[in-house]
mmCIF file of C-alpha atoms in Angstrom:
data_model
loop_
_atom_site.group_PDB
_atom_site.id
_atom_site.type_symbol
_atom_site.label_atom_id
_atom_site.label_comp_id
_atom_site.label_asym_id
_atom_site.label_seq_id
_atom_site.Cartn_x
_atom_site.Cartn_y
_atom_site.Cartn_z
ATOM 1 C CA UNK A 1 -43.625 -90.893 65.672
ATOM 2 C CA UNK A 2 -40.220 -92.136 67.305
ATOM 3 C CA UNK A 3 -39.165 -90.273 70.279
ATOM 4 C CA UNK A 4 -36.263 -92.178 70.664
ATOM 5 C CA UNK A 5 -33.496 -93.507 68.015
ATOM 6 C CA UNK A 6 -34.392 -96.188 65.822
ATOM 7 C CA UNK A 7 -31.999 -97.759 63.717
ATOM 8 C CA UNK A 8 -32.747 -97.875 59.708
ATOM 9 C CA UNK A 9 -29.962 -98.748 57.799
ATOM 10 C CA UNK A 10 -26.254 -98.885 57.762
ATOM 11 C CA UNK A 11 -23.676 -97.018 55.257
ATOM 12 C CA UNK A 12 -21.625 -100.411 55.166
ATOM 13 C CA UNK A 13 -25.080 -102.931 55.379
ATOM 14 C CA UNK A 14 -24.622 -104.216 58.814
ATOM 15 C CA UNK A 15 -26.665 -103.468 62.033
ATOM 16 C CA UNK A 16 -26.480 -106.590 64.322
ATOM 17 C CA UNK A 17 -23.078 -107.357 64.004
ATOM 18 C CA UNK A 18 -22.041 -104.126 66.107
ATOM 19 C CA UNK A 19 -24.442 -105.240 69.007
ATOM 20 C CA UNK A 20 -21.799 -105.219 71.975
ATOM 21 C CA UNK A 21 -22.702 -105.763 75.791
ATOM 22 C CA UNK A 22 -21.788 -103.153 78.398
ATOM 23 C CA UNK A 23 -22.629 -103.740 82.064
ATOM 24 C CA UNK A 24 -24.943 -100.930 83.762
ATOM 25 C CA UNK A 25 -24.783 -98.289 86.084
ATOM 26 C CA UNK A 26 -26.639 -99.309 89.569
ATOM 27 C CA UNK A 27 -30.220 -98.206 89.403
ATOM 28 C CA UNK A 28 -30.069 -96.963 85.938
ATOM 29 C CA UNK A 29 -32.713 -97.755 83.644
ATOM 30 C CA UNK A 30 -31.823 -98.040 80.001
ATOM 31 C CA UNK A 31 -34.479 -97.860 77.361
ATOM 32 C CA UNK A 32 -34.043 -99.370 74.021
ATOM 33 C CA UNK A 33 -33.316 -96.753 71.349
ATOM 34 C CA UNK A 34 -31.826 -94.179 73.861
ATOM 35 C CA UNK A 35 -28.479 -92.967 73.608
ATOM 36 C CA UNK A 36 -25.728 -94.190 76.004
ATOM 37 C CA UNK A 37 -22.408 -93.223 77.323
ATOM 38 C CA UNK A 38 -19.835 -95.017 79.451
ATOM 39 C CA UNK A 39 -19.111 -93.576 82.765
ATOM 40 C CA UNK A 40 -16.355 -95.041 85.015
ATOM 41 C CA UNK A 41 -16.998 -98.243 82.601
ATOM 42 C CA UNK A 42 -20.657 -98.231 83.401
ATOM 43 C CA UNK A 43 -23.278 -97.595 80.727
ATOM 44 C CA UNK A 44 -25.433 -94.826 81.585
ATOM 45 C CA UNK A 45 -28.028 -92.598 79.731
ATOM 46 C CA UNK A 46 -26.129 -89.837 77.243
ATOM 47 C CA UNK A 47 -27.094 -86.396 77.533
ATOM 48 C CA UNK A 48 -25.545 -83.270 75.679
ATOM 49 C CA UNK A 49 -22.164 -82.782 76.140
ATOM 50 C CA UNK A 50 -21.264 -86.245 76.409
ATOM 51 C CA UNK A 51 -19.530 -88.755 74.034
ATOM 52 C CA UNK A 52 -21.597 -91.443 72.626
ATOM 53 C CA UNK A 53 -21.293 -94.802 73.103
ATOM 54 C CA UNK A 54 -24.222 -95.785 71.008
ATOM 55 C CA UNK A 55 -27.744 -96.469 70.992
ATOM 56 C CA UNK A 56 -29.309 -99.244 73.618
ATOM 57 C CA UNK A 57 -30.859 -101.972 71.699
ATOM 58 C CA UNK A 58 -33.015 -103.289 74.669
ATOM 59 C CA UNK A 59 -34.469 -101.942 77.826
ATOM 60 C CA UNK A 60 -32.871 -102.977 80.891
ATOM 61 C CA UNK A 61 -32.738 -102.021 84.787
ATOM 62 C CA UNK A 62 -28.858 -101.688 85.699
ATOM 63 C CA UNK A 63 -27.037 -103.710 88.867
ATOM 64 C CA UNK A 64 -23.469 -102.975 88.314
ATOM 65 C CA UNK A 65 -22.779 -106.538 89.598
ATOM 66 C CA UNK A 66 -23.970 -108.220 86.423
ATOM 67 C CA UNK A 67 -26.628 -106.587 84.166
ATOM 68 C CA UNK A 68 -25.540 -105.822 80.887
ATOM 69 C CA UNK A 69 -27.260 -104.169 77.862
ATOM 70 C CA UNK A 70 -26.685 -104.528 73.978
ATOM 71 C CA UNK A 71 -25.773 -101.590 72.503
ATOM 72 C CA UNK A 72 -25.155 -101.051 68.998
ATOM 73 C CA UNK A 73 -21.885 -99.322 68.147
ATOM 74 C CA UNK A 74 -21.457 -99.112 64.710
ATOM 75 C CA UNK A 75 -20.263 -95.515 63.737
ATOM 76 C CA UNK A 76 -22.287 -96.104 60.130
ATOM 77 C CA UNK A 77 -25.742 -96.529 61.433
ATOM 78 C CA UNK A 78 -28.066 -94.248 60.227
ATOM 79 C CA UNK A 79 -31.265 -93.563 62.970
ATOM 80 C CA UNK A 80 -34.331 -92.206 62.503
ATOM 81 C CA UNK A 81 -35.638 -89.479 64.947
ATOM 82 C CA UNK A 82 -38.093 -87.144 65.507
ATOM 83 C CA UNK A 83 -36.069 -84.224 66.724
ATOM 84 C CA UNK A 84 -37.662 -81.516 69.381
ATOM 85 C CA UNK A 85 -38.149 -78.843 66.732
ATOM 86 C CA UNK A 86 -37.978 -78.913 62.785
ATOM 87 C CA UNK A 87 -34.782 -78.987 60.868
ATOM 88 C CA UNK A 88 -36.427 -76.697 57.988
ATOM 89 C CA UNK A 89 -33.396 -75.731 55.518
ATOM 90 C CA UNK A 90 -31.609 -78.152 52.981
ATOM 91 C CA UNK A 91 -28.387 -76.471 54.895
ATOM 92 C CA UNK A 92 -29.144 -78.323 57.950
ATOM 93 C CA UNK A 93 -27.773 -81.655 56.237
ATOM 94 C CA UNK A 94 -24.318 -82.143 57.716
ATOM 95 C CA UNK A 95 -24.968 -80.258 61.145
ATOM 96 C CA UNK A 96 -24.081 -81.633 64.238
ATOM 97 C CA UNK A 97 -26.559 -81.939 67.175
ATOM 98 C CA UNK A 98 -26.655 -82.773 70.670
ATOM 99 C CA UNK A 99 -28.887 -85.232 72.244
ATOM 100 C CA UNK A 100 -32.021 -83.874 74.563
ATOM 101 C CA UNK A 101 -33.221 -86.557 77.327
ATOM 102 C CA UNK A 102 -30.949 -89.182 75.591
ATOM 103 C CA UNK A 103 -33.881 -90.143 73.262
ATOM 104 C CA UNK A 104 -34.286 -87.161 70.706
ATOM 105 C CA UNK A 105 -31.992 -84.516 68.742
ATOM 106 C CA UNK A 106 -32.169 -81.118 70.334
ATOM 107 C CA UNK A 107 -32.871 -79.089 67.056
ATOM 108 C CA UNK A 108 -31.815 -75.919 68.880
ATOM 109 C CA UNK A 109 -28.024 -77.179 69.066
ATOM 110 C CA UNK A 110 -27.058 -77.266 65.117
ATOM 111 C CA UNK A 111 -23.377 -76.412 64.686
ATOM 112 C CA UNK A 112 -21.689 -77.118 61.177
ATOM 113 C CA UNK A 113 -20.004 -80.045 61.973
ATOM 114 C CA UNK A 114 -16.365 -79.188 60.262
ATOM 115 C CA UNK A 115 -16.221 -76.593 63.859
ATOM 116 C CA UNK A 116 -18.067 -79.020 66.303
ATOM 117 C CA UNK A 117 -16.169 -80.398 69.289
ATOM 118 C CA UNK A 118 -16.210 -84.004 69.327
ATOM 119 C CA UNK A 119 -17.152 -84.382 72.530
ATOM 120 C CA UNK A 120 -19.886 -81.902 72.739
ATOM 121 C CA UNK A 121 -21.641 -83.278 69.796
ATOM 122 C CA UNK A 122 -23.444 -86.797 69.378
ATOM 123 C CA UNK A 123 -25.267 -87.760 65.820
ATOM 124 C CA UNK A 124 -25.292 -85.641 62.165
ATOM 125 C CA UNK A 125 -28.108 -85.031 60.425
ATOM 126 C CA UNK A 126 -27.952 -86.700 57.216
ATOM 127 C CA UNK A 127 -31.369 -86.515 55.480
ATOM 128 C CA UNK A 128 -34.694 -84.438 56.637
ATOM 129 C CA UNK A 129 -38.417 -85.369 56.147
ATOM 130 C CA UNK A 130 -37.507 -89.285 55.690
ATOM 131 C CA UNK A 131 -41.151 -90.767 55.488
ATOM 132 C CA UNK A 132 -41.900 -87.538 52.923
ATOM 133 C CA UNK A 133 -44.784 -86.343 54.799
ATOM 134 C CA UNK A 134 -43.646 -82.585 55.568
ATOM 135 C CA UNK A 135 -42.643 -83.131 59.195
ATOM 136 C CA UNK A 136 -39.250 -81.435 59.291
ATOM 137 C CA UNK A 137 -38.568 -82.576 62.626
ATOM 138 C CA UNK A 138 -38.151 -86.106 61.567
ATOM 139 C CA UNK A 139 -34.550 -86.779 60.319
ATOM 140 C CA UNK A 140 -32.045 -89.331 59.661
ATOM 141 C CA UNK A 141 -29.277 -88.972 61.899
ATOM 142 C CA UNK A 142 -25.238 -90.935 61.934
ATOM 143 C CA UNK A 143 -23.021 -90.868 64.789
ATOM 144 C CA UNK A 144 -20.674 -87.766 64.618
ATOM 145 C CA UNK A 145 -18.494 -89.403 67.792
ATOM 146 C CA UNK A 146 -17.710 -92.722 69.767
ATOM 147 C CA UNK A 147 -16.362 -93.389 72.690
ATOM 148 C CA UNK A 148 -14.931 -96.393 70.791
ATOM 149 C CA UNK A 149 -12.726 -94.382 68.403
ATOM 150 C CA UNK A 150 -12.515 -92.525 65.824
ATOM 151 C CA UNK A 151 -15.175 -92.151 63.230
#
């Protein structure tokens, strides 16, 4: 069970060339697989209602003078995530979701992606139960917004 964002594939077939390094905010611990955002030029953990920079590719304790973290920034990466609730219906595919605690999808925030605000939601559900084991809390998610430009 992955209670973080785990890169599984990419729509353009590329996972690693989108790794970019950013300076981490002072005293902020960034954990591999957690969603991150930029605040005043520094990486911090992403929470609901914040724009998404990407997903941390490593674990780092920040120091604004020099510590950098590698971040997956490719908006075409598909991430595996075990949400905090079930995505029980086929019509949940295409729904936009917020993150919970920077590491999980908050299933209760599902919204029609067409009407969702770009700065409010971070990921779109593209597949339910990717392991085929009947656990509908697990899904594959694609970034919905990006601080680096439109998707």
